[in-house]
Amino acid sequence: MNHELKSAFFSFLAAMSLTAAAEKVEIHTPANSLVVDLWKDGEPKFVYYGSRLSAQDLKSLPDPTRENWSHLDLYPAYGANHTQSEVALAMTHADGNMSTSLLVQDFDIKEVSDKAPNGNDRKGTLLTITLKDPVYPTTVHLYYLAYKDVDMIECWSDINNAEKKDVLLTQFYSTCMPIRRGNVWASHFHGSWAAEGQLTEEKLNNGMLVVKNKDGVRNATSDRSEVMFSLDGKGQQNCGDVIGTAVLYSGNYRVAIDTDDSEYHYYFAGINPDNSSYRLRKGETFTTPHVAYTFSREGLSGASRNFHRWGRNYQLRHGDKPRDILLNSWEGVYFDINQKGMDQMMADIASMGGELFVMDDGWFGDKYPRKNDTSSLGDWTVDRTKLPDGIEGLLRDAKKNKVKFGIWIEPEMANTKSELYEKHPDWIIKAPQREPILGRGGSQVVLDLSNPKVQDFVFSIVDDLLTKYPDIAYLKWDANAPVMNHGSQYLTMANQSHLYIEYHRGLQKVCERIRAKYADVVIQACASGGGRATYGLLPYFDEFWVSDDTDALQRIYMQWGTSYFFPAIAMASHISATPNHQTFRTIPLKFRCDVAMSGRLGMEIQPKNMTNEEKALCRKAIADYKSVRHIVQFGDIYRLHSPYEGDNLASLMYVTENKQEAVFYWYKLETFCNQHLPRIKMAGLDPDRLYTVHELNRIDNRPLDCEGKTFTGAYLMQNGIDLPFKHNVDYHKQNDWASRVIWLKAVD
Ligand code: DGJ
């Protein structure tokens, strides 16, 4: 068989006309290659995804057509060949035929230079494969975008209906990727309110592993769409081959890993089709969300570093700008907002070195003032009883206290007790003919973002605030309800199943309008905590609230899991009060500071209730964080020792790209007498350079033995440093907690 080779490297050959002979087509990132096999009127085949291939190996790759690898289809469609296994696409044609066949017509490779979702310039190689049904006028374009400077390939598809009438899409994944069997393990994340991002690791076996979320609004609260596959046995942090995958979508998603009797596991990912079958109008094109893939030979942390680098550069808003240290008012005062209290909190955070104050829930409502969670969502006017000088007064106080000012909103929601609902009961999500099902506070409902009027309203909430008060520097955008009662009062009865998809299209449109007009404002995505930790929304948001659970111990587990895909700069992590408001655990302030300092540091506490000693400790932690902020927020992560190991220790570190500096975190999770904890070997340093050790947030009466000493990177990575399991403090200050934060600086 005439086996011609086409690589992105030879992309000037881009205009390809296919023949019946198979062509291997390769695209690559700096360190990864993806190879597919295409021939005219054949099904597109997967050949290879992994380390970047040499020209020789590329040439010698197996020929799937000769081996008749019918199971390696790149985008299997239901019918013809594929009826018994999972498929990427299933549709009912206008005449009722449920079978589809997708055969390659053409492909194209070109260099692209465009704007990434977060507005940054990006460069990549785009492979487009055109597939057509030989009988019906159905066309699918399959896209693979390989980034030039980061190891990430995004894949998505366009489905076009050129039939005379509507067709019905019943399954429409973005992508399918075969993963060679072996001892393959999946790392994925599940959770619930106050326990998000919990890591699960399991060996892939026969059958189907499904990870999905159908919340409708807060699609990262429970199961998350991001999955890592460790290809050589149970995943290790800093060695082994790993494929990392994420669905870049804010709505209902579904990831299915189907394992049949072949040599492969099949990864499918995209929109969750449950109750979302899509009527594709004549002439309409349906574009699926992007799915991102990376491959790393440096273990789970290596795949994380690839995701973080790509995330900061191309997916997260303002991924290159350091984040402010803030105080959020929620756990400090809850709904008890008033002008004097806000002024006091601003003065307090300023005195501890903080840079931003955020007023949370409870500031709005005129006819129905927001005293608790039973009313007022939708009525975004200042409650003048609580805040007689309005937002002007708060901005004035912020200026006086020399901090920036931010404000909380929950724009996608209403309460049935609100002026908005009285005026527009038809704007909420609810099934036709039925009473609405009410959420938080017994009265919360979700606005129907499929309705363009609702989109305008949601946009106007942000627009009004930022136009009237351009000094607002930060918005906390919350969303505290799922879709509980499926149905739209706006969509036609025939299109009720479009609700979940149209909701997120509407949300995206609103976000795009906001970013087009307000490029600079910092926006946090919050959804009952970490319900919006998703790359589907981060192009519009600067960060997300990891969880409403601010307990430092549980945060170690949640932040560990969340860090698999999301960089520290995006992970809002706050020092809160004791006993903790969610777990009622009492953890010393030093430990709480050390945990919060491994993410985007902030505070969630009433400073008025803190002692001077506690304030001094926080002042020191904030000052110390400022000296390592660039390492935490822009550095490379190396997870060292997992809290999930169950041996009472967790440790991780961040290293700058030039390996000049690093911050090392060490947390003891439980205390026993005669306890034996392993010494942690560091990672990511330059073995040949010398690093000086300096402990941050020190509370001990005497410095660590290693304080101020200099070690080679090789020693630190082969041995690590011995750390005492207890703090050396006066007897009455002793407790069962211990943690360390260590700053390493290369001496050149
Ligand atoms: C849920 C959020 O996760 C909290 O941080 C807080 O903003 C409350 N909503 C306010 O109602």
PDB file of N, CA, C and O in Angstrom, residues 6 84 123 143 197 264 267 449 459 467 507 630 632 650 741 748:
ATOM      1  N   LYS A   6       2.168  12.626   5.928  1.00  0.00           N
ATOM      2  CA  LYS A   6       1.926  14.068   5.953  1.00  0.00           C
ATOM      3  C   LYS A   6       2.044  14.534   7.391  1.00  0.00           C
ATOM      4  O   LYS A   6       1.370  14.020   8.272  1.00  0.00           O
ATOM      5  N   GLN A  84     -22.936  -1.820  18.691  1.00  0.00           N
ATOM      6  CA  GLN A  84     -22.869  -2.485  20.003  1.00  0.00           C
ATOM      7  C   GLN A  84     -22.035  -1.743  21.032  1.00  0.00           C
ATOM      8  O   GLN A  84     -22.085  -2.034  22.210  1.00  0.00           O
ATOM      9  N   LYS A 123      -0.728  30.511  18.783  1.00  0.00           N
ATOM     10  CA  LYS A 123      -0.335  29.933  17.489  1.00  0.00           C
ATOM     11  C   LYS A 123      -0.479  28.423  17.581  1.00  0.00           C
ATOM     12  O   LYS A 123      -0.191  27.822  18.627  1.00  0.00           O
ATOM     13  N   TYR A 143     -12.006  18.601  14.231  1.00  0.00           N
ATOM     14  CA  TYR A 143     -10.877  19.536  14.329  1.00  0.00           C
ATOM     15  C   TYR A 143      -9.900  19.081  15.411  1.00  0.00           C
ATOM     16  O   TYR A 143     -10.322  18.659  16.497  1.00  0.00           O
ATOM     17  N   GLY A 197     -13.879  18.288  44.548  1.00  0.00           N
ATOM     18  CA  GLY A 197     -12.544  17.951  44.046  1.00  0.00           C
ATOM     19  C   GLY A 197     -11.871  16.774  44.744  1.00  0.00           C
ATOM     20  O   GLY A 197     -10.649  16.718  44.839  1.00  0.00           O
ATOM     21  N   TYR A 264      -8.099  -1.916  23.440  1.00  0.00           N
ATOM     22  CA  TYR A 264      -8.179  -0.485  23.771  1.00  0.00           C
ATOM     23  C   TYR A 264      -9.301  -0.157  24.746  1.00  0.00           C
ATOM     24  O   TYR A 264     -10.311  -0.859  24.824  1.00  0.00           O
ATOM     25  N   TYR A 267     -12.055   6.510  25.072  1.00  0.00           N
ATOM     26  CA  TYR A 267     -12.448   7.704  25.831  1.00  0.00           C
ATOM     27  C   TYR A 267     -13.373   8.545  24.948  1.00  0.00           C
ATOM     28  O   TYR A 267     -13.008   8.901  23.816  1.00  0.00           O
ATOM     29  N   LEU A 449     -31.713  31.446  30.921  1.00  0.00           N
ATOM     30  CA  LEU A 449     -30.762  32.133  30.043  1.00  0.00           C
ATOM     31  C   LEU A 449     -30.890  31.753  28.571  1.00  0.00           C
ATOM     32  O   LEU A 449     -30.174  32.286  27.733  1.00  0.00           O
ATOM     33  N   PHE A 459     -26.764  40.646  31.704  1.00  0.00           N
ATOM     34  CA  PHE A 459     -25.678  41.544  31.294  1.00  0.00           C
ATOM     35  C   PHE A 459     -25.836  42.909  31.959  1.00  0.00           C
ATOM     36  O   PHE A 459     -24.865  43.507  32.443  1.00  0.00           O
ATOM     37  N   THR A 467     -20.627  50.460  35.048  1.00  0.00           N
ATOM     38  CA  THR A 467     -20.701  51.775  34.395  1.00  0.00           C
ATOM     39  C   THR A 467     -20.831  52.861  35.453  1.00  0.00           C
ATOM     40  O   THR A 467     -20.161  53.887  35.399  1.00  0.00           O
ATOM     41  N   LEU A 507     -25.365  31.858  28.697  1.00  0.00           N
ATOM     42  CA  LEU A 507     -24.388  32.292  29.697  1.00  0.00           C
ATOM     43  C   LEU A 507     -23.098  32.748  29.011  1.00  0.00           C
ATOM     44  O   LEU A 507     -22.528  33.793  29.343  1.00  0.00           O
ATOM     45  N   HIS A 630       4.837  35.260  43.202  1.00  0.00           N
ATOM     46  CA  HIS A 630       5.152  34.949  41.798  1.00  0.00           C
ATOM     47  C   HIS A 630       5.477  33.462  41.624  1.00  0.00           C
ATOM     48  O   HIS A 630       5.267  32.904  40.554  1.00  0.00           O
ATOM     49  N   VAL A 632       4.199  30.902  43.590  1.00  0.00           N
ATOM     50  CA  VAL A 632       2.960  30.126  43.761  1.00  0.00           C
ATOM     51  C   VAL A 632       2.055  30.331  42.535  1.00  0.00           C
ATOM     52  O   VAL A 632       1.520  29.362  41.979  1.00  0.00           O
ATOM     53  N   ALA A 650       1.135  15.435  53.892  1.00  0.00           N
ATOM     54  CA  ALA A 650       0.920  15.929  52.534  1.00  0.00           C
ATOM     55  C   ALA A 650       2.018  16.935  52.238  1.00  0.00           C
ATOM     56  O   ALA A 650       2.429  17.692  53.127  1.00  0.00           O
ATOM     57  N   VAL A 741       6.355  26.010  55.663  1.00  0.00           N
ATOM     58  CA  VAL A 741       6.451  26.579  54.317  1.00  0.00           C
ATOM     59  C   VAL A 741       7.894  27.032  54.156  1.00  0.00           C
ATOM     60  O   VAL A 741       8.393  27.814  54.982  1.00  0.00           O
ATOM     61  N   ASP A 748      23.389  32.323  43.027  1.00  0.00           N
ATOM     62  CA  ASP A 748      24.189  32.343  41.791  1.00  0.00           C
ATOM     63  C   ASP A 748      25.239  33.434  41.887  1.00  0.00           C
ATOM     64  O   ASP A 748      24.987  34.465  42.477  1.00  0.00           O
TER      65      ASP A 748
END
